[in-house]
Coordinates of C-alpha atoms (C1' of nucleotides) in Angstrom, one line a residue:
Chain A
X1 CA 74.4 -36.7 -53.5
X2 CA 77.2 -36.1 -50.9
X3 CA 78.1 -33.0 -52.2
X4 CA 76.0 -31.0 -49.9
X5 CA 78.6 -29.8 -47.3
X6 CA 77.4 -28.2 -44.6
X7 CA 81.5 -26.8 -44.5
X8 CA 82.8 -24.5 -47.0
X9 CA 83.3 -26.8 -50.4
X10 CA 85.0 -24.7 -52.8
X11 CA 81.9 -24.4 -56.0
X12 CA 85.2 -26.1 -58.4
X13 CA 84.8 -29.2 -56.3
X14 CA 81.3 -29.3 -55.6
X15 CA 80.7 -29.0 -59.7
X16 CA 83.0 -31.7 -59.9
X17 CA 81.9 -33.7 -57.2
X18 CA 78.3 -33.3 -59.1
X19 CA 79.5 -34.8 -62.3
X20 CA 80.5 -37.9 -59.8
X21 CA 78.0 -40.7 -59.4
X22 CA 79.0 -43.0 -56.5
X23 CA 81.1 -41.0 -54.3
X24 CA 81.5 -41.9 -51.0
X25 CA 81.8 -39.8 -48.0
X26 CA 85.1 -40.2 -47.6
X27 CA 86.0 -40.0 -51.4
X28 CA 83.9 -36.4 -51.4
X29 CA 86.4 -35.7 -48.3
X30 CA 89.0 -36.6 -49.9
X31 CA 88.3 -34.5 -52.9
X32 CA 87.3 -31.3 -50.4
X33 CA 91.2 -31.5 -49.3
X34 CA 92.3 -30.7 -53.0
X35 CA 93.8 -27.5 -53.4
X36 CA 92.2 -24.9 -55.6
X37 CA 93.6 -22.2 -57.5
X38 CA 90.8 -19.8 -58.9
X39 CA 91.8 -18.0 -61.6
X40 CA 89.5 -15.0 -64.2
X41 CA 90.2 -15.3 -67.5
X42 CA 88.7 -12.3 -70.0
X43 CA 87.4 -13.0 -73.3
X44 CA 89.0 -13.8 -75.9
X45 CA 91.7 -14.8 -73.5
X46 CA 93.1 -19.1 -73.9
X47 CA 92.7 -21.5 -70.7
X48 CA 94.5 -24.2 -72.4
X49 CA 96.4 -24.0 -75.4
X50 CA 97.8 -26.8 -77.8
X51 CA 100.9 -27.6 -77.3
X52 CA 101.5 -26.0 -74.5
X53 CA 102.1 -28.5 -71.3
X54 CA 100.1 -28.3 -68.2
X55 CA 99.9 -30.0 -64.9
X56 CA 96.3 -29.0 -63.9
X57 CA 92.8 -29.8 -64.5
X58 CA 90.3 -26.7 -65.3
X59 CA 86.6 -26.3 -64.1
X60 CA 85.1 -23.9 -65.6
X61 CA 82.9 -22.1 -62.8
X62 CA 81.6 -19.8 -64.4
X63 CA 81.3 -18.4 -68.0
X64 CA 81.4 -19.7 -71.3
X65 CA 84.1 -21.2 -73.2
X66 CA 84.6 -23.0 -76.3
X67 CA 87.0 -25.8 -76.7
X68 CA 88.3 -26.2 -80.7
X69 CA 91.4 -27.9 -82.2
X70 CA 93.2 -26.3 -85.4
X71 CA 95.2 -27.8 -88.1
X72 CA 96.9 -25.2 -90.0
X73 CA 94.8 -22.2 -90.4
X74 CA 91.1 -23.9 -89.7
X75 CA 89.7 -24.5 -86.6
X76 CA 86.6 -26.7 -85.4
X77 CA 85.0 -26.0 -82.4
X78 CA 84.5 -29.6 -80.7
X79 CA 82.5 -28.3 -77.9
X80 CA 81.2 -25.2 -76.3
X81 CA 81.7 -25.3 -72.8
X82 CA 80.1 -24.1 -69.7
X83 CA 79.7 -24.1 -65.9
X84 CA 80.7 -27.4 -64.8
X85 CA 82.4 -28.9 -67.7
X86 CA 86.3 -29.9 -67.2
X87 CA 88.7 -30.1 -68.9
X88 CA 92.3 -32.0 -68.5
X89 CA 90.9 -35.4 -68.3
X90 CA 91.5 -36.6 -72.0
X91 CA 95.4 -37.0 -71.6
X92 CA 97.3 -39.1 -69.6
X93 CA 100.0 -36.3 -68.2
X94 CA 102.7 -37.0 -70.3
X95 CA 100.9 -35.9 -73.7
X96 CA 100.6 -32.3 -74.6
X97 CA 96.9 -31.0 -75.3
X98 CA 95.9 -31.0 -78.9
X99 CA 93.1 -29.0 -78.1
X100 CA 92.7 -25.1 -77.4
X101 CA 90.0 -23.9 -74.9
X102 CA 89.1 -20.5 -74.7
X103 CA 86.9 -17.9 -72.9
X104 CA 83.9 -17.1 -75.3
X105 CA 82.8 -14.7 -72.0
X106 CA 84.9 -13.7 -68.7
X107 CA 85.2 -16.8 -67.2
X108 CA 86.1 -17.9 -63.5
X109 CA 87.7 -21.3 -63.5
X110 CA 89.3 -23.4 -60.8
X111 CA 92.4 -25.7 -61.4
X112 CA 93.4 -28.8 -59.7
X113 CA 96.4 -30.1 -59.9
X114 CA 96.6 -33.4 -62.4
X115 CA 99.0 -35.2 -59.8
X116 CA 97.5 -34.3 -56.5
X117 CA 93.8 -36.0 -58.5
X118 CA 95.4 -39.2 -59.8
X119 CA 97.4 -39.7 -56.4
X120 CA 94.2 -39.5 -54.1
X121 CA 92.1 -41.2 -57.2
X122 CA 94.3 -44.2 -56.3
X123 CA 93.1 -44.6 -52.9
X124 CA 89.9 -43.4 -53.8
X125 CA 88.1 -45.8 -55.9
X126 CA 84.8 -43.6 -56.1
X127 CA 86.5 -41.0 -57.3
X128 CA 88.6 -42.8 -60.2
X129 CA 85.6 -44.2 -61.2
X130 CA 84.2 -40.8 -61.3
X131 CA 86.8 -39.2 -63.4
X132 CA 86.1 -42.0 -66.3
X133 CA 82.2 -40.7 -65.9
X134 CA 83.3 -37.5 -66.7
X135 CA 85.7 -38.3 -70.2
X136 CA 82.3 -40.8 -70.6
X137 CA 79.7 -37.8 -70.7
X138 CA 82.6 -36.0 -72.8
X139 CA 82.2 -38.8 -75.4
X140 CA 78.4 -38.9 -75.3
X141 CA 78.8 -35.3 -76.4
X142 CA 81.6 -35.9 -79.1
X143 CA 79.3 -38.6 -80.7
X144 CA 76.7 -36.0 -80.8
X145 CA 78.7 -33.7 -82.6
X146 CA 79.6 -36.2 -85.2
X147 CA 76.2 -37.3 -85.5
X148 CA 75.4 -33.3 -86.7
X149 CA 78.1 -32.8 -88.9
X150 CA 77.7 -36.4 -90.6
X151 CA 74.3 -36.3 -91.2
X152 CA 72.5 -33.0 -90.8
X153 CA 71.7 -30.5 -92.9
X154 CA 72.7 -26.6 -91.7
X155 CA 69.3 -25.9 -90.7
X156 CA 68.9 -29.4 -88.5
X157 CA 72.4 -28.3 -87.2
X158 CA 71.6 -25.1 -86.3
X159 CA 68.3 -26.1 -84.5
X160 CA 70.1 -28.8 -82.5
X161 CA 72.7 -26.8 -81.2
X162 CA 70.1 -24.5 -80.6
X163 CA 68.3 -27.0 -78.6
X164 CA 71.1 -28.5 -76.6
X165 CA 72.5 -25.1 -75.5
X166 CA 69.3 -24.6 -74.6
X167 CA 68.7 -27.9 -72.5
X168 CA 72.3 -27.5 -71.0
X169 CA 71.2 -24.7 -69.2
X170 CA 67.4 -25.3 -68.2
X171 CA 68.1 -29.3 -67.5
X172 CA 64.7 -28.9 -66.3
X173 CA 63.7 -27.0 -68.8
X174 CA 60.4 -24.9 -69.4
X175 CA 59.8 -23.3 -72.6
X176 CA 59.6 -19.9 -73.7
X177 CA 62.2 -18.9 -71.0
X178 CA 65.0 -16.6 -72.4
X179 CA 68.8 -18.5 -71.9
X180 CA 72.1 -17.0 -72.1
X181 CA 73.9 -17.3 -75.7
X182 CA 76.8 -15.0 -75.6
X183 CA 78.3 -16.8 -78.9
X184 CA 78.2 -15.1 -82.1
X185 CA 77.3 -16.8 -85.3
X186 CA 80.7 -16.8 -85.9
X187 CA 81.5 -18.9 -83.4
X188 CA 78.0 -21.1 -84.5
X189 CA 80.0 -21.4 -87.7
X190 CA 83.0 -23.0 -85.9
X191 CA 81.3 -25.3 -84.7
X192 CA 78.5 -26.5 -87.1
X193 CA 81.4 -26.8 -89.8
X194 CA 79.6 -24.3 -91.8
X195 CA 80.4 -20.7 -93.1
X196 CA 79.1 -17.3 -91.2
X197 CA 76.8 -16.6 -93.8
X198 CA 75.2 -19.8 -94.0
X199 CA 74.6 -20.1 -90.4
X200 CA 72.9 -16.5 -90.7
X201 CA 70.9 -17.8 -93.5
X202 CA 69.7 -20.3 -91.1
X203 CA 69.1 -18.0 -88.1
X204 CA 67.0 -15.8 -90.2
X205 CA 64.9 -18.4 -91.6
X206 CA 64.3 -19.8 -87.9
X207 CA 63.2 -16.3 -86.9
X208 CA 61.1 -15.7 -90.0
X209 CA 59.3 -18.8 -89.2
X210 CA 58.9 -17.9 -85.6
X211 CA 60.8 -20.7 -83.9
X212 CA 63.5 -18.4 -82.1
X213 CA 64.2 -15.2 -80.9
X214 CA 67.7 -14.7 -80.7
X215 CA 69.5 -11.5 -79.8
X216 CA 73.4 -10.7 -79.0
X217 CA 73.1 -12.6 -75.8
X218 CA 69.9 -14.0 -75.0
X219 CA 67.4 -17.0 -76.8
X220 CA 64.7 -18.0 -76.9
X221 CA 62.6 -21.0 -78.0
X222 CA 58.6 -20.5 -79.1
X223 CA 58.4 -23.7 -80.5
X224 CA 61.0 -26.3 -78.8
X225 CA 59.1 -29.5 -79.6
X226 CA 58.8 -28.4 -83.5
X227 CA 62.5 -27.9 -83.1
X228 CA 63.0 -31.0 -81.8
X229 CA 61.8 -32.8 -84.8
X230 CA 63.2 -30.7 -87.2
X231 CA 66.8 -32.0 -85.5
X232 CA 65.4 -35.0 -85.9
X233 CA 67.4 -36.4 -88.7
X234 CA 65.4 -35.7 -92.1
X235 CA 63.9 -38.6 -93.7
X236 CA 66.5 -39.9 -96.6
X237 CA 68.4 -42.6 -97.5
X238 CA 71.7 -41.8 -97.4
X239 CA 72.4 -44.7 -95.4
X240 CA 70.7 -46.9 -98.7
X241 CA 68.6 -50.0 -98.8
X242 CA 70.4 -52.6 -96.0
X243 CA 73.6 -52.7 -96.1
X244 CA 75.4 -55.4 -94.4
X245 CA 72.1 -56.7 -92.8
X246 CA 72.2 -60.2 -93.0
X247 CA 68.6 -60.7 -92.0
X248 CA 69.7 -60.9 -88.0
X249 CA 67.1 -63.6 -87.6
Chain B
X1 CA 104.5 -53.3 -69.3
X2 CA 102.9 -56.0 -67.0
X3 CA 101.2 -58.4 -69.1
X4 CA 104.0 -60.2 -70.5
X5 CA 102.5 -63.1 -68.2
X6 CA 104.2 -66.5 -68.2
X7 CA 101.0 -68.2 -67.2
X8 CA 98.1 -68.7 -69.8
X9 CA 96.7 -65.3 -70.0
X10 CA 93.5 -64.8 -71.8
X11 CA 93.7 -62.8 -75.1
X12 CA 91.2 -60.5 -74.4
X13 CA 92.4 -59.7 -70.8
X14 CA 96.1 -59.1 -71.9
X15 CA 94.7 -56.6 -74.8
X16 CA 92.4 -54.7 -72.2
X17 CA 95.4 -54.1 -69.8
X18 CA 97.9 -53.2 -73.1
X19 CA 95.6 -50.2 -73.2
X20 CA 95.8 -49.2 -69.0
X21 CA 99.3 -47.1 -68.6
X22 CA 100.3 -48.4 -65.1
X23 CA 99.3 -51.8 -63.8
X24 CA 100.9 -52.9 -60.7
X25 CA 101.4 -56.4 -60.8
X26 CA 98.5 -57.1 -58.5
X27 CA 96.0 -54.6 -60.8
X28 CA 97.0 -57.4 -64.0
X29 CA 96.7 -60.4 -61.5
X30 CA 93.1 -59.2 -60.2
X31 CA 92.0 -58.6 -64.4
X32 CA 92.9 -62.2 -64.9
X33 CA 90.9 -63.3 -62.5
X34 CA 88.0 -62.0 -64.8
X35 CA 85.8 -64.1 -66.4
X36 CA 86.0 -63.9 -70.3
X37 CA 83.3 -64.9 -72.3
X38 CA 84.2 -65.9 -75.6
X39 CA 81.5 -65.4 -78.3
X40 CA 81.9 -65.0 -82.4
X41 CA 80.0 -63.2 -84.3
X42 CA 79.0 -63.5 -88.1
X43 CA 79.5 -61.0 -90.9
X44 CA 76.5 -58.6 -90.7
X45 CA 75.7 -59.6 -86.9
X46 CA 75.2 -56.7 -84.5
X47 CA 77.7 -57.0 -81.2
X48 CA 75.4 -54.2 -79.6
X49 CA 72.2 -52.9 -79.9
X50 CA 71.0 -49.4 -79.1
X51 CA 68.2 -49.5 -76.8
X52 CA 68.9 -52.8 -75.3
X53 CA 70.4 -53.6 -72.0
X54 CA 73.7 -55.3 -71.8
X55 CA 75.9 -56.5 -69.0
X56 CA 79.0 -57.2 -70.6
X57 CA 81.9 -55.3 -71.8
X58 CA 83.0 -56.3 -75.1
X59 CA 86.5 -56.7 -76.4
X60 CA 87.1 -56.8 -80.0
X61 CA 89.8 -60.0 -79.9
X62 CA 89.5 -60.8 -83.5
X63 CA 87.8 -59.1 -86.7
X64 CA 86.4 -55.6 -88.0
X65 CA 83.2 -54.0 -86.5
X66 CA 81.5 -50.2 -87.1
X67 CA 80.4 -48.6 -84.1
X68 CA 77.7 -46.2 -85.1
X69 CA 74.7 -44.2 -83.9
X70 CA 71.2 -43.8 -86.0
X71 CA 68.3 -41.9 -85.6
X72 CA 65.2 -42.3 -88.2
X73 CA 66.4 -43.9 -91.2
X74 CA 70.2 -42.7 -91.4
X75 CA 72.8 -44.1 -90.0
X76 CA 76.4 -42.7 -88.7
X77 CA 79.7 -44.4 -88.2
X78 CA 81.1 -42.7 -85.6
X79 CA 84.5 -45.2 -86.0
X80 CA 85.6 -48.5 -87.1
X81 CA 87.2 -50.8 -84.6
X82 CA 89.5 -53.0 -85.1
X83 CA 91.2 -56.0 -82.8
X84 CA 91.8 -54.3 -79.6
X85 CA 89.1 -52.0 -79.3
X86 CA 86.5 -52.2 -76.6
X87 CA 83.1 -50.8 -76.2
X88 CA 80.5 -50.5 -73.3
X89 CA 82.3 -48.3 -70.7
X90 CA 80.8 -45.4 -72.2
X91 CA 77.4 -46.0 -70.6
X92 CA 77.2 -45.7 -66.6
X93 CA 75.6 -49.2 -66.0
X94 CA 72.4 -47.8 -65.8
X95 CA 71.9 -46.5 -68.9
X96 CA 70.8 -48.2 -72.2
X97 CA 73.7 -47.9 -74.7
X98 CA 72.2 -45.2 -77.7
X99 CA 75.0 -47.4 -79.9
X100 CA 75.4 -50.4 -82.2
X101 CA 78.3 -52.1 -83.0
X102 CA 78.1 -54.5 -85.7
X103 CA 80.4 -57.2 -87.5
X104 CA 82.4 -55.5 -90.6
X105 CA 84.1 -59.6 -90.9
X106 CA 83.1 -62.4 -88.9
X107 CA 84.5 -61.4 -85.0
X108 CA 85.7 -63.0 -82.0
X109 CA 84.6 -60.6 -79.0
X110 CA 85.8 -61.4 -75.2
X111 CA 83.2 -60.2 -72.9
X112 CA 83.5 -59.4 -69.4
X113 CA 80.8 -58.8 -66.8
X114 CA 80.8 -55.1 -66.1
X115 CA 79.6 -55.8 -62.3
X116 CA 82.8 -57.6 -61.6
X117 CA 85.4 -55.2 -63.8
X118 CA 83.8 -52.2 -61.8
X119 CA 83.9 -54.3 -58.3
X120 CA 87.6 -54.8 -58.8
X121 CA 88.3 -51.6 -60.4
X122 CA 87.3 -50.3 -56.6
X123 CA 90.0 -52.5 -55.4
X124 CA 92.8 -52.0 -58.0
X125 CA 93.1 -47.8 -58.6
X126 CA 95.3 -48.7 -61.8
X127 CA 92.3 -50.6 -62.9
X128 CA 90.3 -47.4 -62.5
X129 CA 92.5 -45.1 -63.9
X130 CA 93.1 -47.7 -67.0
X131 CA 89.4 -47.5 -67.9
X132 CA 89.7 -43.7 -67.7
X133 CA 92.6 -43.8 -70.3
X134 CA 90.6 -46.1 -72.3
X135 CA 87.5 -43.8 -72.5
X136 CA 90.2 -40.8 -73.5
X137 CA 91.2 -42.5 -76.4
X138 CA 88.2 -42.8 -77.6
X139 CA 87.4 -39.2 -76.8
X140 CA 90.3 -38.3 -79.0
X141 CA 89.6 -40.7 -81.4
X142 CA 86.0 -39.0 -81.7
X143 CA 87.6 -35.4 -81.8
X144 CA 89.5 -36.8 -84.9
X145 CA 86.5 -37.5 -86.7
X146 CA 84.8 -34.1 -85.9
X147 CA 87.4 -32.4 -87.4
X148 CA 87.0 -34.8 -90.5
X149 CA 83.5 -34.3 -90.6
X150 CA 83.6 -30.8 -90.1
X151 CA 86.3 -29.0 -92.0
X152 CA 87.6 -31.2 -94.6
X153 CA 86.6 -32.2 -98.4
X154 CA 85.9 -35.7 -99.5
X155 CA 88.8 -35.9 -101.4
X156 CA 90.4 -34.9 -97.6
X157 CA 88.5 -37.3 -95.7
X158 CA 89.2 -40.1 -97.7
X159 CA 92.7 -39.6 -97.3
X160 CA 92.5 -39.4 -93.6
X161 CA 90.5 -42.2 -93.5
X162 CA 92.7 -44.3 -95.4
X163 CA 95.9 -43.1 -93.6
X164 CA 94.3 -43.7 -89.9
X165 CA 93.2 -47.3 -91.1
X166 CA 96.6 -47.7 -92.3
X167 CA 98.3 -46.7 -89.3
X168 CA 96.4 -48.1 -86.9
X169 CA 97.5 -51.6 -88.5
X170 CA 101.3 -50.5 -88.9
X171 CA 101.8 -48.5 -85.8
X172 CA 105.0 -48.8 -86.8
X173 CA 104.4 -48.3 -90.1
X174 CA 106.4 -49.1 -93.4
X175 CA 105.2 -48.3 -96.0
X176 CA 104.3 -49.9 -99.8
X177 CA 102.9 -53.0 -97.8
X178 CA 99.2 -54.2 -98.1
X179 CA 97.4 -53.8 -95.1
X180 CA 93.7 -55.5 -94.5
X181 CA 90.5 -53.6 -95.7
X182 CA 87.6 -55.1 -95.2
X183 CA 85.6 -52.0 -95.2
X184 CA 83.0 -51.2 -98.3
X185 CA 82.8 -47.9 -100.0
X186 CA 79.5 -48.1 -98.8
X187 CA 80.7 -48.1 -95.0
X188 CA 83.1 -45.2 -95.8
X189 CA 79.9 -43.3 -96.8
X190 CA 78.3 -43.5 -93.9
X191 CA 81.7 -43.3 -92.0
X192 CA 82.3 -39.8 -93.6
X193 CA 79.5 -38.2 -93.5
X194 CA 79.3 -38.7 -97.7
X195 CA 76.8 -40.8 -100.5
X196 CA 78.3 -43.5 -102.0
X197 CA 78.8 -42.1 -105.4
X198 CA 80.8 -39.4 -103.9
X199 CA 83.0 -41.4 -102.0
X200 CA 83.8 -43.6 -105.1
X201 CA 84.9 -40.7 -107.0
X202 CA 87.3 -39.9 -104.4
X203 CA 88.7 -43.3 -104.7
X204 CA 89.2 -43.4 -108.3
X205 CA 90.9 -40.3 -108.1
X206 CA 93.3 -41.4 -105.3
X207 CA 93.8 -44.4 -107.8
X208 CA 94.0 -41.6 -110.9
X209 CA 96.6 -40.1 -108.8
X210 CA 98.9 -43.2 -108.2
X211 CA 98.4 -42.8 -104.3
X212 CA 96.7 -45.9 -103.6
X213 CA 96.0 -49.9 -104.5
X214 CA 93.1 -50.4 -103.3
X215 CA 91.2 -53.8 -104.0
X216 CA 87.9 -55.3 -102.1
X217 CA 90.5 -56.5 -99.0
X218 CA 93.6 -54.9 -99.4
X219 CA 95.2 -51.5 -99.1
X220 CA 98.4 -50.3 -100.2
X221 CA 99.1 -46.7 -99.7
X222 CA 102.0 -45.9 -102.3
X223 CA 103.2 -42.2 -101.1
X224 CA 101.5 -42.3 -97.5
X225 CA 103.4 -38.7 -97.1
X226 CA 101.3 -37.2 -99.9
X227 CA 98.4 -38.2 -98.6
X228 CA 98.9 -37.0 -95.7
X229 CA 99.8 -33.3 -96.6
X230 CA 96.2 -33.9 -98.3
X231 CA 94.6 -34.5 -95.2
X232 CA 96.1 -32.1 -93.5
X233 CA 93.6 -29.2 -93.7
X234 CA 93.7 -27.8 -96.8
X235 CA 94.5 -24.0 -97.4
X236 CA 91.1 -21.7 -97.1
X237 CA 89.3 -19.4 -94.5
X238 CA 86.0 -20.6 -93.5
X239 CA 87.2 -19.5 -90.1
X240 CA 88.0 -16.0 -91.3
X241 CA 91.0 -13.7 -89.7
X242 CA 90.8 -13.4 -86.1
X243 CA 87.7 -14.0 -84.8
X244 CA 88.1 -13.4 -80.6
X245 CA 91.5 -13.2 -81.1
X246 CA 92.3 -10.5 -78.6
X247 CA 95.7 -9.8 -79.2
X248 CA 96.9 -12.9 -76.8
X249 CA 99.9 -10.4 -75.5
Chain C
dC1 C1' 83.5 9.3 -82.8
dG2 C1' 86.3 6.1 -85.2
dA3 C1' 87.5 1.2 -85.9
dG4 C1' 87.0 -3.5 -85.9
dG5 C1' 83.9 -6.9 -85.5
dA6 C1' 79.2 -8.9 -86.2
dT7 C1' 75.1 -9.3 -89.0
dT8 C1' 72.7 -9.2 -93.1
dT9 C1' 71.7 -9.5 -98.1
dG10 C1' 72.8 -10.4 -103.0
dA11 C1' 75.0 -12.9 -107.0
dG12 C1' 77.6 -16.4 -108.8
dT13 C1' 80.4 -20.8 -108.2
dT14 C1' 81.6 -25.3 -106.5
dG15 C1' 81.0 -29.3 -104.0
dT16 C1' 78.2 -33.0 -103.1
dA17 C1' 73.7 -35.4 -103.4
dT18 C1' 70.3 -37.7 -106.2
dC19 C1' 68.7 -40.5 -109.8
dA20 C1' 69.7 -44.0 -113.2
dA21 C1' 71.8 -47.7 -115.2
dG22 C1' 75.4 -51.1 -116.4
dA23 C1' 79.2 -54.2 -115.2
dG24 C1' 81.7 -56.8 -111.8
dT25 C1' 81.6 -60.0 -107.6
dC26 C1' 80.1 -63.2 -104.4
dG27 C1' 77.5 -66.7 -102.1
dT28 C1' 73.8 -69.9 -102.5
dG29 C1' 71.0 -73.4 -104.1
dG30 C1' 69.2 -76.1 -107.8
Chain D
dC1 C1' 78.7 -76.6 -112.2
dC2 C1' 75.9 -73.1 -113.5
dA3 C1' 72.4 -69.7 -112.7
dC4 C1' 70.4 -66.6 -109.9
dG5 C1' 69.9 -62.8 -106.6
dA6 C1' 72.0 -59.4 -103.9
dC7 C1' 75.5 -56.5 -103.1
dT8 C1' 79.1 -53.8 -104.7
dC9 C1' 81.5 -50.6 -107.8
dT10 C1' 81.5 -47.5 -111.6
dT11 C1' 80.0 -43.7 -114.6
dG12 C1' 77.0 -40.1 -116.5
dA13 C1' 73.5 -36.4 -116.0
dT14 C1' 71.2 -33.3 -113.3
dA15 C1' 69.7 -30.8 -109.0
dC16 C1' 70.6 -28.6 -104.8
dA17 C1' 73.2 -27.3 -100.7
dA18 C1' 76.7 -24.7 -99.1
dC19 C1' 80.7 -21.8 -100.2
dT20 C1' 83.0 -17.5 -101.9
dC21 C1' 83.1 -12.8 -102.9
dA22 C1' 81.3 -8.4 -102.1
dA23 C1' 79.2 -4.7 -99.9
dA24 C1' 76.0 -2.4 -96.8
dT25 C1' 74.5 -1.7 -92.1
dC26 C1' 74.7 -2.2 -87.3
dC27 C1' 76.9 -2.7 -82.8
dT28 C1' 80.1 -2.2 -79.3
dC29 C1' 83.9 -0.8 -77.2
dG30 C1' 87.9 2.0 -76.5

DNA sequence: CGAGGATTTGAGTTGTATCAAGAGTCGTGG
DNA sequence: CCACGACTCTTGATACAACTCAAATCCTCG
């Protein structure tokens, strides 16, 4: 970790520098020199809208966003984003976005310009390798997503989201702990692929059998591990028999 | 474009780089300096395991493969690749991959130490910012699929399916011409997120409908523009009026 | 205190899965 | 060369998951 400056490190480049792996003193310097433009964004309000160009990277440093993509008048919610996560990475400058991010809560997020980043990326090897850790992680979590709407039922989604907003904020986590959730079940809906009332149907049963308690803005988990295998894909066989396995030896 | 090399250029090497924006001629020298290991794989054959450690990047020179993600008994397709696709630079070294990629046809795969690609990405900063445009395109690739997974029919995500496969043979497409389809209705199931049955019913009705030949190896889309009004989203309101829109001025 | 959103519940409909079974296709080995 | 087994593809019947529509609270914020 090299991220712990003694100096003043603005928090939009220390949360980046976290998401680094291998930087190197001089590539963390390097990055300090950046300049960052802090910017409050209320709710309900875009950071990034499709279409629209852009020349600079966003860290969200605080608050809660959610990042979607429409095609005429439906939207999915890819991701739900929080402290720390970026966003600017996935195009090479010259696209437009096809994405919309915007604030599920007041957010404070810091932007970077695209150019300044790629120009001291190139003499900055730790810190170009850094960048594809970050659109890495991004696709971890993308393949996640897939893997609940292709093969989930509503209640396994809901409990894995459930779960992984959970984790994202208690990394070390301890059970029983209340966690921020300022996203309506709307929103839940958005994301899971699924319609409002479903998802409610889904809360209610998790409350009914004891395994959340979930208010406007706060959850909590009485029974992670039973969650856990509950996201745990359901036995079936979709999938059938063997397809394509020629006996690998 | 850089890799229009008069010397002997190795297949695999000159399809890595057509995917990195902005080599300078020394980035494209020091990639075919890399040493390619040529392996083929049968039908059925797994490229990559989950769970196990690898060393090697792998380049899809030749051949169809699914790259997909299980957990229990049920397995995901999180996307087909075809000749030109590469897999491993998801993982940060350290970690074990959590995917498999396995032969759809028999394959020819390059593979390229990872040590080495990383050691002279340090060196060549178009290297490094190649492999992040690599990763991207996967990323988008992957938000693709949510949004098939997550807001459209079967009858929707066949088409998309079928038009993506298409196109990414013909990227500059005409169309009425056969393109290669070596993919079972079977592996479309578990590509979109559907059972078997289901996904045959779609196909017959595409068939019904005039808007495709489709035999065990060939596709022919016959009004690709129909289709693709189809997959675009079709007309509902899962996602309901204007849910946190506040009045964006 | 009014209005627009969010949550909750009910009733009915539709999309998709499961089960089942027959026909077509392919590769392999006798 | 034919027969066998193993996948595929296809179709029908039925069951269940999830959606739509509708309407009644309940919040929350202006």
């Amino acid at each position: 970790m090299t991220d712990a400056g003694r100096f003043h490190v603005d928090p939009a480049i220390s949360i980046l520098a976290a998401g680094m792996p291998s930087l190197s003193p001089d590539d963390f310097q390097a990055l300090c020199h950046l300049r960052v433009v802090h910017r409050f964004i209320g709710r309900g309000r875009s950071l990034l809208s499709a279409g629209e160009p852009f020349q600079r990277l966003r860290i969200i440093v605080k608050g809660w966003a959610m990042h979607s993509r429409r095609h005429h008048d439906r939207r999915q919610i890819l991701d739900l984003m929080l402290a720390g996560d970026v966003i600017g990475l996935e195009t090479d400058g010259q696209h437009l976005p096809l994405t919309d991010v915007e604030a599920l809560t007041p957010c404070e997020v810091g932007e970077i310009d695209l150019k300044s980043l790629h120009r001291i990326a190139l003499r900055s090897p730790g810190i170009a390798g850094g960048l594809t850790r970050i659109v890495a992680k991004q696709l971890a979590r993308a393949e996640d997503q897939i893997l609940r709407l292709g093969q989930m039922t509503a209640y396994e989604r809901v409990c894995h989201v459930l779960l992984d907003i959970h984790d994202r904020q208690r990394a070390a986590g301890i059970d029983g702990k209340p966690v921020d959730f300022p996203v309506t079940q709307t929103v839940l809906a958005a994301l899971l692929g699924l319609s409002v009332v479903h998802v409610n149907r889904q809360v209610m049963r998790l409350r009914e059998e004891g395994l959340i308690v979930l208010t406007r803005q706060q959850l909590v988990l009485c029974a992670p591990e039973r969650m856990a295998s509950i996201a745990g894909i359901r036995p079936l066989d979709r999938g059938g028999s063997s397809t394509l396995a020629v006996a690998a030896e």
